[in-house]
mmCIF file of C-alpha atoms in Angstrom:
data_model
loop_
_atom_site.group_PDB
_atom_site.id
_atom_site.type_symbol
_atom_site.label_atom_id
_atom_site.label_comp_id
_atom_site.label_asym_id
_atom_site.label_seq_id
_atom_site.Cartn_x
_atom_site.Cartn_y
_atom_site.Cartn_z
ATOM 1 C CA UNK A 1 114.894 24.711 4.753
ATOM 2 C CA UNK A 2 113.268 25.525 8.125
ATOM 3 C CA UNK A 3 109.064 25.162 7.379
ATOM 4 C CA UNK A 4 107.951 26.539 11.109
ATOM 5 C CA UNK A 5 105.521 23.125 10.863
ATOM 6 C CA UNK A 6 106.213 21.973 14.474
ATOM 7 C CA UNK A 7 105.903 25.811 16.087
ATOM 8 C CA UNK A 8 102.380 26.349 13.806
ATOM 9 C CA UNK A 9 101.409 22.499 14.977
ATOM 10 C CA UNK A 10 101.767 23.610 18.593
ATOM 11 C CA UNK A 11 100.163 27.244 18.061
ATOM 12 C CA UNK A 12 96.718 25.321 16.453
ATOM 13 C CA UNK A 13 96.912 22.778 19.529
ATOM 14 C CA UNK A 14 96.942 25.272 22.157
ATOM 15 C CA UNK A 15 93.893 27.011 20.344
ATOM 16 C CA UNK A 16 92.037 24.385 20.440
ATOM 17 C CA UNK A 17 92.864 23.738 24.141
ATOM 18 C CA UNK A 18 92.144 27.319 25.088
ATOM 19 C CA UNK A 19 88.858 27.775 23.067
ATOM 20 C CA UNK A 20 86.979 24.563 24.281
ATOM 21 C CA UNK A 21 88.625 24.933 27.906
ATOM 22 C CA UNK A 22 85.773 25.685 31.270
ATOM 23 C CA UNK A 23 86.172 28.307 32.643
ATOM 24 C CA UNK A 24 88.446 27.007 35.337
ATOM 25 C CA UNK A 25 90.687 25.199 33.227
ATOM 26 C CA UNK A 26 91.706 27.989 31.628
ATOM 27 C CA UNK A 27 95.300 29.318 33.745
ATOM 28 C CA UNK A 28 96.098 25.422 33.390
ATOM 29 C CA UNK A 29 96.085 25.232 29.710
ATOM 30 C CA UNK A 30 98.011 28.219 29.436
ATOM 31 C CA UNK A 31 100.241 27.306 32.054
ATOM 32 C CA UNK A 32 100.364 23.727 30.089
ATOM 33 C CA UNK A 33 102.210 25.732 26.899
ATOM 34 C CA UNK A 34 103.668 28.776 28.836
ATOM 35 C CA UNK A 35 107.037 28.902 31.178
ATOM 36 C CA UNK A 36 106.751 30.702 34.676
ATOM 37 C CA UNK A 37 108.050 33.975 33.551
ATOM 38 C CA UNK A 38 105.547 33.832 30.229
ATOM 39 C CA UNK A 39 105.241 37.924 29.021
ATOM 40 C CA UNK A 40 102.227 38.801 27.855
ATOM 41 C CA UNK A 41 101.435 42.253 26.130
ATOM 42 C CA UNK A 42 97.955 43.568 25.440
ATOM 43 C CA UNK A 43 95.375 46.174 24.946
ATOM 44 C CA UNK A 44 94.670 49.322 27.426
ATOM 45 C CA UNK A 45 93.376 48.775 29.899
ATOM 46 C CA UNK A 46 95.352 45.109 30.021
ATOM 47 C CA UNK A 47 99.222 46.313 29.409
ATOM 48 C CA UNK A 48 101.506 43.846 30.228
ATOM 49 C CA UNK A 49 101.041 40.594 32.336
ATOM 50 C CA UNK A 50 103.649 37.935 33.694
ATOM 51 C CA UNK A 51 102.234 34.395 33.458
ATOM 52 C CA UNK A 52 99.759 32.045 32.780
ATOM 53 C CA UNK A 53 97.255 32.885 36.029
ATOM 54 C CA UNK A 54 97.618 36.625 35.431
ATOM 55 C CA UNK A 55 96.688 36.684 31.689
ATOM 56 C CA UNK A 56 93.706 34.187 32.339
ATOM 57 C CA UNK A 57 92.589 35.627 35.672
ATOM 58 C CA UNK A 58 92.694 39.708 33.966
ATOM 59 C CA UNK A 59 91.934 38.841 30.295
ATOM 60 C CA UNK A 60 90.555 35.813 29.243
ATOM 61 C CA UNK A 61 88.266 34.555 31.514
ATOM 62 C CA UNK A 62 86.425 37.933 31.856
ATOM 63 C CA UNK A 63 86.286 37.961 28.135
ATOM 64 C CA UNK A 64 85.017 34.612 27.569
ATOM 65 C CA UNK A 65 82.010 35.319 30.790
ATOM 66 C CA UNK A 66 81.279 38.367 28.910
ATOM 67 C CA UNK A 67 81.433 36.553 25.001
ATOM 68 C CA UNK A 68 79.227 33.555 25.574
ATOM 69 C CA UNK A 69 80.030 30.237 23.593
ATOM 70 C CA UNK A 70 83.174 32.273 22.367
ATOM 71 C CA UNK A 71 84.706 31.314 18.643
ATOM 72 C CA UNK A 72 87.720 32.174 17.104
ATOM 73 C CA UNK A 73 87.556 33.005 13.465
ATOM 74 C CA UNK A 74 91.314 32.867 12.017
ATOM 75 C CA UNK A 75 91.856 34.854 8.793
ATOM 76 C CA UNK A 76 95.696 35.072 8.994
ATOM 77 C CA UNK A 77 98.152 32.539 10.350
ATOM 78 C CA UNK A 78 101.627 31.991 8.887
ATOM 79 C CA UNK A 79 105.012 32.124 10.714
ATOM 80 C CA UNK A 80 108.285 32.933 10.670
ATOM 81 C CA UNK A 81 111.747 34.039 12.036
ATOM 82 C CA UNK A 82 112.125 37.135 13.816
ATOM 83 C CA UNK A 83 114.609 39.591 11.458
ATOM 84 C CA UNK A 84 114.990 42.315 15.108
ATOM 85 C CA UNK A 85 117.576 42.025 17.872
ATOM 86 C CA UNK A 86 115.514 40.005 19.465
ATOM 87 C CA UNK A 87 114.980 37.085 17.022
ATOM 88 C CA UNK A 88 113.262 33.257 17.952
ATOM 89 C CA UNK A 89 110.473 31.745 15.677
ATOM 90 C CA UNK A 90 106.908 33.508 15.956
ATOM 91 C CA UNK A 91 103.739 32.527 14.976
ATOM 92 C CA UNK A 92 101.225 34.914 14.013
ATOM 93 C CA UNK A 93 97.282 34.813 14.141
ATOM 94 C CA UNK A 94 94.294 36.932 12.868
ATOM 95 C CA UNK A 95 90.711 37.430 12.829
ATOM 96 C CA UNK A 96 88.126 37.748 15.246
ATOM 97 C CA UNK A 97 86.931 36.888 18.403
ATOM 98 C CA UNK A 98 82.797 36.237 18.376
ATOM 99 C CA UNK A 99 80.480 35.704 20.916
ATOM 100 C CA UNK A 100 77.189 36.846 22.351
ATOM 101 C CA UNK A 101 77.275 39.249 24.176
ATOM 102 C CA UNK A 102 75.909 38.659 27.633
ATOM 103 C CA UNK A 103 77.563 40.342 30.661
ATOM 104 C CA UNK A 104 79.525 43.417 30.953
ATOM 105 C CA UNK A 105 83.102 43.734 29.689
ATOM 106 C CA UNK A 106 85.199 46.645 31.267
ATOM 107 C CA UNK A 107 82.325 48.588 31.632
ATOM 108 C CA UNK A 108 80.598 48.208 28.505
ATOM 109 C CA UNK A 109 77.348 47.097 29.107
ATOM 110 C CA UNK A 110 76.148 43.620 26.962
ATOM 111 C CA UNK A 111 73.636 43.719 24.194
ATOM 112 C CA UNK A 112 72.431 40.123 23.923
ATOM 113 C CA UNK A 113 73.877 40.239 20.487
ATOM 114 C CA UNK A 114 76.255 38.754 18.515
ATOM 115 C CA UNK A 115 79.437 41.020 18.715
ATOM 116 C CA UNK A 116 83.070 40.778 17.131
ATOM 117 C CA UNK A 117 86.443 41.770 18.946
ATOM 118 C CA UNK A 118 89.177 41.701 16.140
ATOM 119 C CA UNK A 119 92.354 40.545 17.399
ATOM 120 C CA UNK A 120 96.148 39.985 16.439
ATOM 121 C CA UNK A 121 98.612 37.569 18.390
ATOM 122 C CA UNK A 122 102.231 37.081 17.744
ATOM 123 C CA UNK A 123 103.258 34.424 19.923
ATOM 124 C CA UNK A 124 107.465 33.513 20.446
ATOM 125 C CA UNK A 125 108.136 29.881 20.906
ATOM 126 C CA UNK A 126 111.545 28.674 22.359
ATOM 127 C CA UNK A 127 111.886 24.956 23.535
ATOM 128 C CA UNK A 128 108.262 23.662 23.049
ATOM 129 C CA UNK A 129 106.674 26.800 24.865
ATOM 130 C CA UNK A 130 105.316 29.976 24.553
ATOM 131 C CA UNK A 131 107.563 32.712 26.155
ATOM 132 C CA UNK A 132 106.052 35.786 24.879
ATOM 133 C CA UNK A 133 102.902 37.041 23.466
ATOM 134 C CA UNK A 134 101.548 40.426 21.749
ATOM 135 C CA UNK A 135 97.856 40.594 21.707
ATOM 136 C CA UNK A 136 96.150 43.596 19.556
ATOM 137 C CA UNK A 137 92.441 44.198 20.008
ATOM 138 C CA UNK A 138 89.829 46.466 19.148
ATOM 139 C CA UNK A 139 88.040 47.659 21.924
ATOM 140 C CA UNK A 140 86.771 50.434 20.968
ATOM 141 C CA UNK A 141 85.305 48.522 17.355
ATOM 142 C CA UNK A 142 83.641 46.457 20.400
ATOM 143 C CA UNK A 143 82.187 49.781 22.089
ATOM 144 C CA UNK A 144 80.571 50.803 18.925
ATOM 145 C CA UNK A 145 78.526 47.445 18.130
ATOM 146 C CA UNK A 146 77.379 47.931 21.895
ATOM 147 C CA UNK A 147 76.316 51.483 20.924
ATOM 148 C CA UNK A 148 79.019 53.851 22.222
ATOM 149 C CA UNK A 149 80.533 56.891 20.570
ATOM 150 C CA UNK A 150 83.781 56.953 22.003
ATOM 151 C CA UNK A 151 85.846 58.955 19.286
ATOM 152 C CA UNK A 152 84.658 61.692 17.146
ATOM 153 C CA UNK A 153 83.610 61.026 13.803
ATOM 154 C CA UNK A 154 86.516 59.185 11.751
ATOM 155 C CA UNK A 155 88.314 60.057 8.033
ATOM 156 C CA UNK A 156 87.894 56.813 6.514
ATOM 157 C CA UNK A 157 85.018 54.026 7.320
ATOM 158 C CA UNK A 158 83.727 51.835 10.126
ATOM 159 C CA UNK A 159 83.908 48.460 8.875
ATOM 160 C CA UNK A 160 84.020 45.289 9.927
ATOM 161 C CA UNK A 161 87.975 44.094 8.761
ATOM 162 C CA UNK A 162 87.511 41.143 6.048
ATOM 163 C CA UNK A 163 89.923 38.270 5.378
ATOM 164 C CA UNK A 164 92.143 38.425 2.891
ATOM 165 C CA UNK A 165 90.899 39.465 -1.162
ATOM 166 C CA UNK A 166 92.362 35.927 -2.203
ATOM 167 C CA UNK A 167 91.196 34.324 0.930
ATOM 168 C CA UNK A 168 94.940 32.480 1.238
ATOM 169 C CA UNK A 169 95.734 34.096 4.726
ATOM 170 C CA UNK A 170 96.027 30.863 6.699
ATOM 171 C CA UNK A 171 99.944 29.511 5.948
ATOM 172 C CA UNK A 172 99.223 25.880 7.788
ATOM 173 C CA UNK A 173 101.283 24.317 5.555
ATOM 174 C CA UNK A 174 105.319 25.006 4.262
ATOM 175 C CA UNK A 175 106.204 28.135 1.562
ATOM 176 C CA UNK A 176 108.843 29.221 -0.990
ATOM 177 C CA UNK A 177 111.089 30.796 1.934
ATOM 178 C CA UNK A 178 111.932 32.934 -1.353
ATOM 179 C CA UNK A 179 108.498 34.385 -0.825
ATOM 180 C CA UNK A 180 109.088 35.576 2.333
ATOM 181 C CA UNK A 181 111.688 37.371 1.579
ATOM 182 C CA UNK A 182 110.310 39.517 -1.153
ATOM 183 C CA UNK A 183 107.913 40.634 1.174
ATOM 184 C CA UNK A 184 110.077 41.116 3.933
ATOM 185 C CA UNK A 185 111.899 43.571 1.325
ATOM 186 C CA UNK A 186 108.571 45.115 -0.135
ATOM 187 C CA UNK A 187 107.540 46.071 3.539
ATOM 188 C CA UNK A 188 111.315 47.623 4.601
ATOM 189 C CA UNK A 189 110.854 49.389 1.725
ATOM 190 C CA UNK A 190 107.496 50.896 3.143
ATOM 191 C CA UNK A 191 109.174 51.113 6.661
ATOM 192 C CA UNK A 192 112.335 53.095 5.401
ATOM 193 C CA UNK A 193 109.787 55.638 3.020
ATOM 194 C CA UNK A 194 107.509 56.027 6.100
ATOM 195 C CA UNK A 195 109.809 56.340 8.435
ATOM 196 C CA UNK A 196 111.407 59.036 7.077
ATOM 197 C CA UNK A 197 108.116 61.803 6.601
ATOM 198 C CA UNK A 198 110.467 63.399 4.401
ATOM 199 C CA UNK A 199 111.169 61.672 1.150
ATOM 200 C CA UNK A 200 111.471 64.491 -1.272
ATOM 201 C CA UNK A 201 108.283 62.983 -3.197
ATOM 202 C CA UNK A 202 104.590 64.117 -3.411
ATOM 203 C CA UNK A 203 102.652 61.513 -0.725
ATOM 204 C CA UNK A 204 100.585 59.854 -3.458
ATOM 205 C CA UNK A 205 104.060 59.110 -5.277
ATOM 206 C CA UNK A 206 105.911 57.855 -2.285
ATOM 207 C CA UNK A 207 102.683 55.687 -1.474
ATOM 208 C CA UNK A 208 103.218 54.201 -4.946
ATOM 209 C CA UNK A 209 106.449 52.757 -4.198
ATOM 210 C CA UNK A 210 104.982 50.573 -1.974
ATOM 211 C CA UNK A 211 101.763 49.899 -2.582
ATOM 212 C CA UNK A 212 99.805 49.038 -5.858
ATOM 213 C CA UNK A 213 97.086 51.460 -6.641
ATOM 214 C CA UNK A 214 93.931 49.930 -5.658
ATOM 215 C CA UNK A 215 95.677 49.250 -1.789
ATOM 216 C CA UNK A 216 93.024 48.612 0.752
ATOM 217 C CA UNK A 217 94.487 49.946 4.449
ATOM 218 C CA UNK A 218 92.500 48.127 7.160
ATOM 219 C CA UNK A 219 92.253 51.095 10.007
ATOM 220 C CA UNK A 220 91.031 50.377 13.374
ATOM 221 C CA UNK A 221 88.095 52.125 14.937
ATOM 222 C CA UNK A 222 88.639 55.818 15.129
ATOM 223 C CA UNK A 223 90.369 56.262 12.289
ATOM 224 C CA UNK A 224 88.577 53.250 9.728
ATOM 225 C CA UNK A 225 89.294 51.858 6.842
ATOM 226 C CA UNK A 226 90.266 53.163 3.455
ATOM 227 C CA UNK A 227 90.958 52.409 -0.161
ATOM 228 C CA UNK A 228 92.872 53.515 -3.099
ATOM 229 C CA UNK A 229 96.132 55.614 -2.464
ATOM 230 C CA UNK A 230 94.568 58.667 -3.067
ATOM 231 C CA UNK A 231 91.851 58.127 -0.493
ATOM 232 C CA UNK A 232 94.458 56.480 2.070
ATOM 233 C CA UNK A 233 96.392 59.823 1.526
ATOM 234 C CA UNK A 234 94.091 62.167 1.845
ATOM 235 C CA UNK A 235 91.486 60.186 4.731
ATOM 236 C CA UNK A 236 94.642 59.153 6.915
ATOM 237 C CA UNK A 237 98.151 59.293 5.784
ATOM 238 C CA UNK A 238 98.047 63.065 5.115
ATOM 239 C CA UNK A 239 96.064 63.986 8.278
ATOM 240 C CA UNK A 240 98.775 62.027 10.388
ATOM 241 C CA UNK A 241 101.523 63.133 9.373
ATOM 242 C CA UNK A 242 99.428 66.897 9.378
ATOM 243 C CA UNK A 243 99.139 66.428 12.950
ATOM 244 C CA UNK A 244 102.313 65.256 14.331
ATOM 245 C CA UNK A 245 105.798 66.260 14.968
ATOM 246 C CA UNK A 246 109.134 65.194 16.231
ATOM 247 C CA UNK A 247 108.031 61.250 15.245
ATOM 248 C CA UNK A 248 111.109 58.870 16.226
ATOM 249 C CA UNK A 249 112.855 56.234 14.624
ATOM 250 C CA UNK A 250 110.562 53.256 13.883
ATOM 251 C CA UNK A 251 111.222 50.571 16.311
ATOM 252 C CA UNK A 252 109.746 46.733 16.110
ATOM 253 C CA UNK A 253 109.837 44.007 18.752
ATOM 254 C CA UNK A 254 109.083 41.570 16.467
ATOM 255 C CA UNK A 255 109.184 41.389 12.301
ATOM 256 C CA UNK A 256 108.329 38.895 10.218
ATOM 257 C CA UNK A 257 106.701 37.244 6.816
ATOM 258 C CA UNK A 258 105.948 33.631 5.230
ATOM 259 C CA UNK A 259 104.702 33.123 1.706
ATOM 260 C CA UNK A 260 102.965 36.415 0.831
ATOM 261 C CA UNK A 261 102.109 37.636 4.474
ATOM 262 C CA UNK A 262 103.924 39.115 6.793
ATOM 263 C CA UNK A 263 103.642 41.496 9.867
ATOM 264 C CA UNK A 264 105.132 43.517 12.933
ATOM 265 C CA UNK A 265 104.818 44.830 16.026
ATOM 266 C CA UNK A 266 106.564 47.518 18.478
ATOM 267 C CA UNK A 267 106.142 48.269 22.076
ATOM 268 C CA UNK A 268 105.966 51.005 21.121
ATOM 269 C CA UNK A 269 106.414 50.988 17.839
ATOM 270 C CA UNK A 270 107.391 55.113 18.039
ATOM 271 C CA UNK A 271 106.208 58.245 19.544
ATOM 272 C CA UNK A 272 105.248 61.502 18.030
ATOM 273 C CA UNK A 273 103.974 64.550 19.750
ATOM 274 C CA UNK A 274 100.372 65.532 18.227
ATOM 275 C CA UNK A 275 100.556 69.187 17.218
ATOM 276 C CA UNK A 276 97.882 69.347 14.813
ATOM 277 C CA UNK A 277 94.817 67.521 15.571
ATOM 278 C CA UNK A 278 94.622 63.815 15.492
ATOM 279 C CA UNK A 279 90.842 62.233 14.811
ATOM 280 C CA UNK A 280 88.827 65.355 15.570
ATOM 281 C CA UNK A 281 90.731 65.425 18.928
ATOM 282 C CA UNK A 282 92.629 68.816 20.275
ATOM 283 C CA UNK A 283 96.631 69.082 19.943
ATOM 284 C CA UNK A 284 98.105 68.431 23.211
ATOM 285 C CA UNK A 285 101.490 68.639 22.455
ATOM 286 C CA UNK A 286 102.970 66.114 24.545
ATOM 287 C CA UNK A 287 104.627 62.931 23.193
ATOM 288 C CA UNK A 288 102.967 59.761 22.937
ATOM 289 C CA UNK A 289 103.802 56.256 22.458
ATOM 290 C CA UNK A 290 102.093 54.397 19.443
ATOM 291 C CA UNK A 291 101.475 50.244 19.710
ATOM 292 C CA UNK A 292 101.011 49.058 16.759
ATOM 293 C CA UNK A 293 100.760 45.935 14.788
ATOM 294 C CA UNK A 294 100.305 45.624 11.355
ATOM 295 C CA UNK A 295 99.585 42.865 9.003
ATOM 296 C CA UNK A 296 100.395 42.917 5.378
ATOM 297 C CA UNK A 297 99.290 41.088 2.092
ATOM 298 C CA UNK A 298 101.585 41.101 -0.835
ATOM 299 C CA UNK A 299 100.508 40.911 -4.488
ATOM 300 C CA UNK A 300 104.006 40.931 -6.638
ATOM 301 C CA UNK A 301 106.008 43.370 -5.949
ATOM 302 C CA UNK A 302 104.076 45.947 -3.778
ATOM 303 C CA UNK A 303 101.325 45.691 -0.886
ATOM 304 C CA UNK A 304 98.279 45.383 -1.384
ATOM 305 C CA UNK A 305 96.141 44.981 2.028
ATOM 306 C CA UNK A 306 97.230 46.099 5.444
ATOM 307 C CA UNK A 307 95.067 45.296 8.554
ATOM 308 C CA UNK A 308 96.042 47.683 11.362
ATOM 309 C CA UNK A 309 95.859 47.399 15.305
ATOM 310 C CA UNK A 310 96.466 50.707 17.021
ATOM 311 C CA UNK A 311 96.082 50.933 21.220
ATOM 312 C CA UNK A 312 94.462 54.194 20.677
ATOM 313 C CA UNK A 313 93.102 53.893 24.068
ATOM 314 C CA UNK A 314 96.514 53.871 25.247
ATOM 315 C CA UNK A 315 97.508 57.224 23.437
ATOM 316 C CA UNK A 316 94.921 58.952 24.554
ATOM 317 C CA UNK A 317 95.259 58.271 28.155
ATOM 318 C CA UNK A 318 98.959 59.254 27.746
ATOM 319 C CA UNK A 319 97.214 63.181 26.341
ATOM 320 C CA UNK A 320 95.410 62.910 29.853
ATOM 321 C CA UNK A 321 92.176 61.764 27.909
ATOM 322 C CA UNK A 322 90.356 58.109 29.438
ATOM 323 C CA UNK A 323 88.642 57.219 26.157
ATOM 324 C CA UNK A 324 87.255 54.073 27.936
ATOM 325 C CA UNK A 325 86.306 55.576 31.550
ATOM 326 C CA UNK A 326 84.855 58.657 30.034
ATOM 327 C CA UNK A 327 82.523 56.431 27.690
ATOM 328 C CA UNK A 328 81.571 53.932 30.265
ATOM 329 C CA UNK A 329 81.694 55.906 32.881
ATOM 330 C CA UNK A 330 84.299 53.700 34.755
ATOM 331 C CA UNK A 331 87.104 55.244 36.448
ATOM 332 C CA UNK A 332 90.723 55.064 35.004
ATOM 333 C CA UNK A 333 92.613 52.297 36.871
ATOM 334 C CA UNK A 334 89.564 50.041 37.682
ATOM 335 C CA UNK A 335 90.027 46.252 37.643
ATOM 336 C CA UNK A 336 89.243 45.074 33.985
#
């Protein structure tokens, strides 16, 4: 029975390396875990970055000069193997990233306040190292504890994203593999019913195949959080798939579970062309890649909590719309 012990072991060693690192030490303990052509995915305005020096230099150490005395608060961690094409042995994390908030941070100007940026990392490990990561984070949840408005009012609410109901999200030690396959099953059956848009069945009834009744669907900023079926359905299932047409297959890079947790992501994870309105915003009618990850919690035989990172910033830039530059008044293409 493979446990994922040793890739989890290495995952919490590097976080501690990284989190207590100066400054300048940072590209080395990166490059300490990482190989030479290490692929790291992220957030607008980030995208993708090759190796260690890159993803310090461009992400973390402007983070960490804008978040002073950074901490990372885990609520999710668990591993797993990859069931895509691609396969190797992830590791995923959750939670939030909290600092004070000191110095500007692409263009969003500090508060001298305490300030969260929630996060999501799947990292792939292969011979010891890290090889490739996905990093999800909220920006624009970031934007509004620093006072900015930068999407219209949202359907569901503007939360802060909690841990887990049982507060069991962190997997440090082995589980029943037999777990993880029940809710690898539980969440293809979501994938299949959503992927589709066209099951036959009233959306409140094909919701309940999936997910128990009192489902709580983490949202990210702009769209927000909601709870029960029939207020996921009508605050942001049922406007989605209002405004949208001509949404592809689903594709994932990476998916995975352990014990009752499990997770994906896509890059991208589809597109869809918004014909209808999409969070107060005009139709544009062209196509649009969606990143996504998404975290799941299952309670017997359906879902019950889902904690969703969308790079909204990166749709809208794709409708011609700079969500960041036109808040902050920084120009599209500036250095993060």
């Amino acid at each position: 029975m493979r446990d994922f012990q040793a890739e989890k072991q290495l995952i919490r060693d590097y976080y501690d390396a990284l989190d207590t690192a100066d400054d300048a030490d940072i590209a080395a303990e990166i490059g300490r875990i990482t190989g030479p052509e290490y692929r790291w995915r992220g957030y607008h305005p980030f995208g993708e970055l090759t190796g260690a020096e890159a993803v310090a230099e461009q992400f973390w150490r402007p983070l960490r000069s804008a978040l002073r005395r950074l901490q990372r608060r885990q609520d999710v961690f668990f591993a797993g193997q990859n069931e895509m094409d691609a396969g190797g042995v992830w590791v995923v994390s959750m939670g939030n990233l909290m600092g004070l908030f000191d110095a500007p941070w692409l263009g969003i100007a500090p508060t001298g306040k305490m300030t969260i940026l929630p996060y999501c990392e799947f990292n792939r490990i292969e011979g010891g190292q890290i090889t490739e990561t996905a990093m999800y984070f909220d920006i624009p949840h970031l934007m509004v504890q620093a006072g900015l408005s930068p999407f219209p009012p949202q359907t569901g609410a503007h939360v802060m994203q909690p841990s887990p109901a049982p507060h069991d999200g962190l997997l440090f030690g082995p589980h029943d593999p037999a777990e993880a396959e029940q809710t690898l099953a539980t969440m293809n059956r979501m994938i299949n019913d959503i992927g589709r848009w066209n099951s036959g069945l009233p959306l409140t009834e094909e919701l309940a195949r999936s997910w128990h009744d009192d489902m709580i669907w983490w949202g990210p900023c702009g769209i927000g959080a909601t709870y029960t079926i029939e207020r996921y359905a009508a605050q942001h299932s049922g406007p989605f798939r209002a405004g949208f047409t001509d949404r592809t297959k689903t594709k994932h890079v990476c998916r995975l579970a352990e014990g009752h947790y499990g997770g994906f992501f896509g890059w991208p994870n589809f597109t869809a062309r918004p014909t209808g309105g999409f969070m107060g915003m005009p139709a544009t009618d062209k196509a649009g890649e969606f990143r996504v990850i998404d975290i799941y919690r299952r309670d017997g035989d359906k879902l019950a909590e889902n904690w969703v990172f969308i790079d909204l910033l990166h749709f809208w830039m794709q409708q011609g719309v700079d969500i960041l530059g036109r808040t902050t008044g920084i120009a599209a293409g500036a250095k993060p």
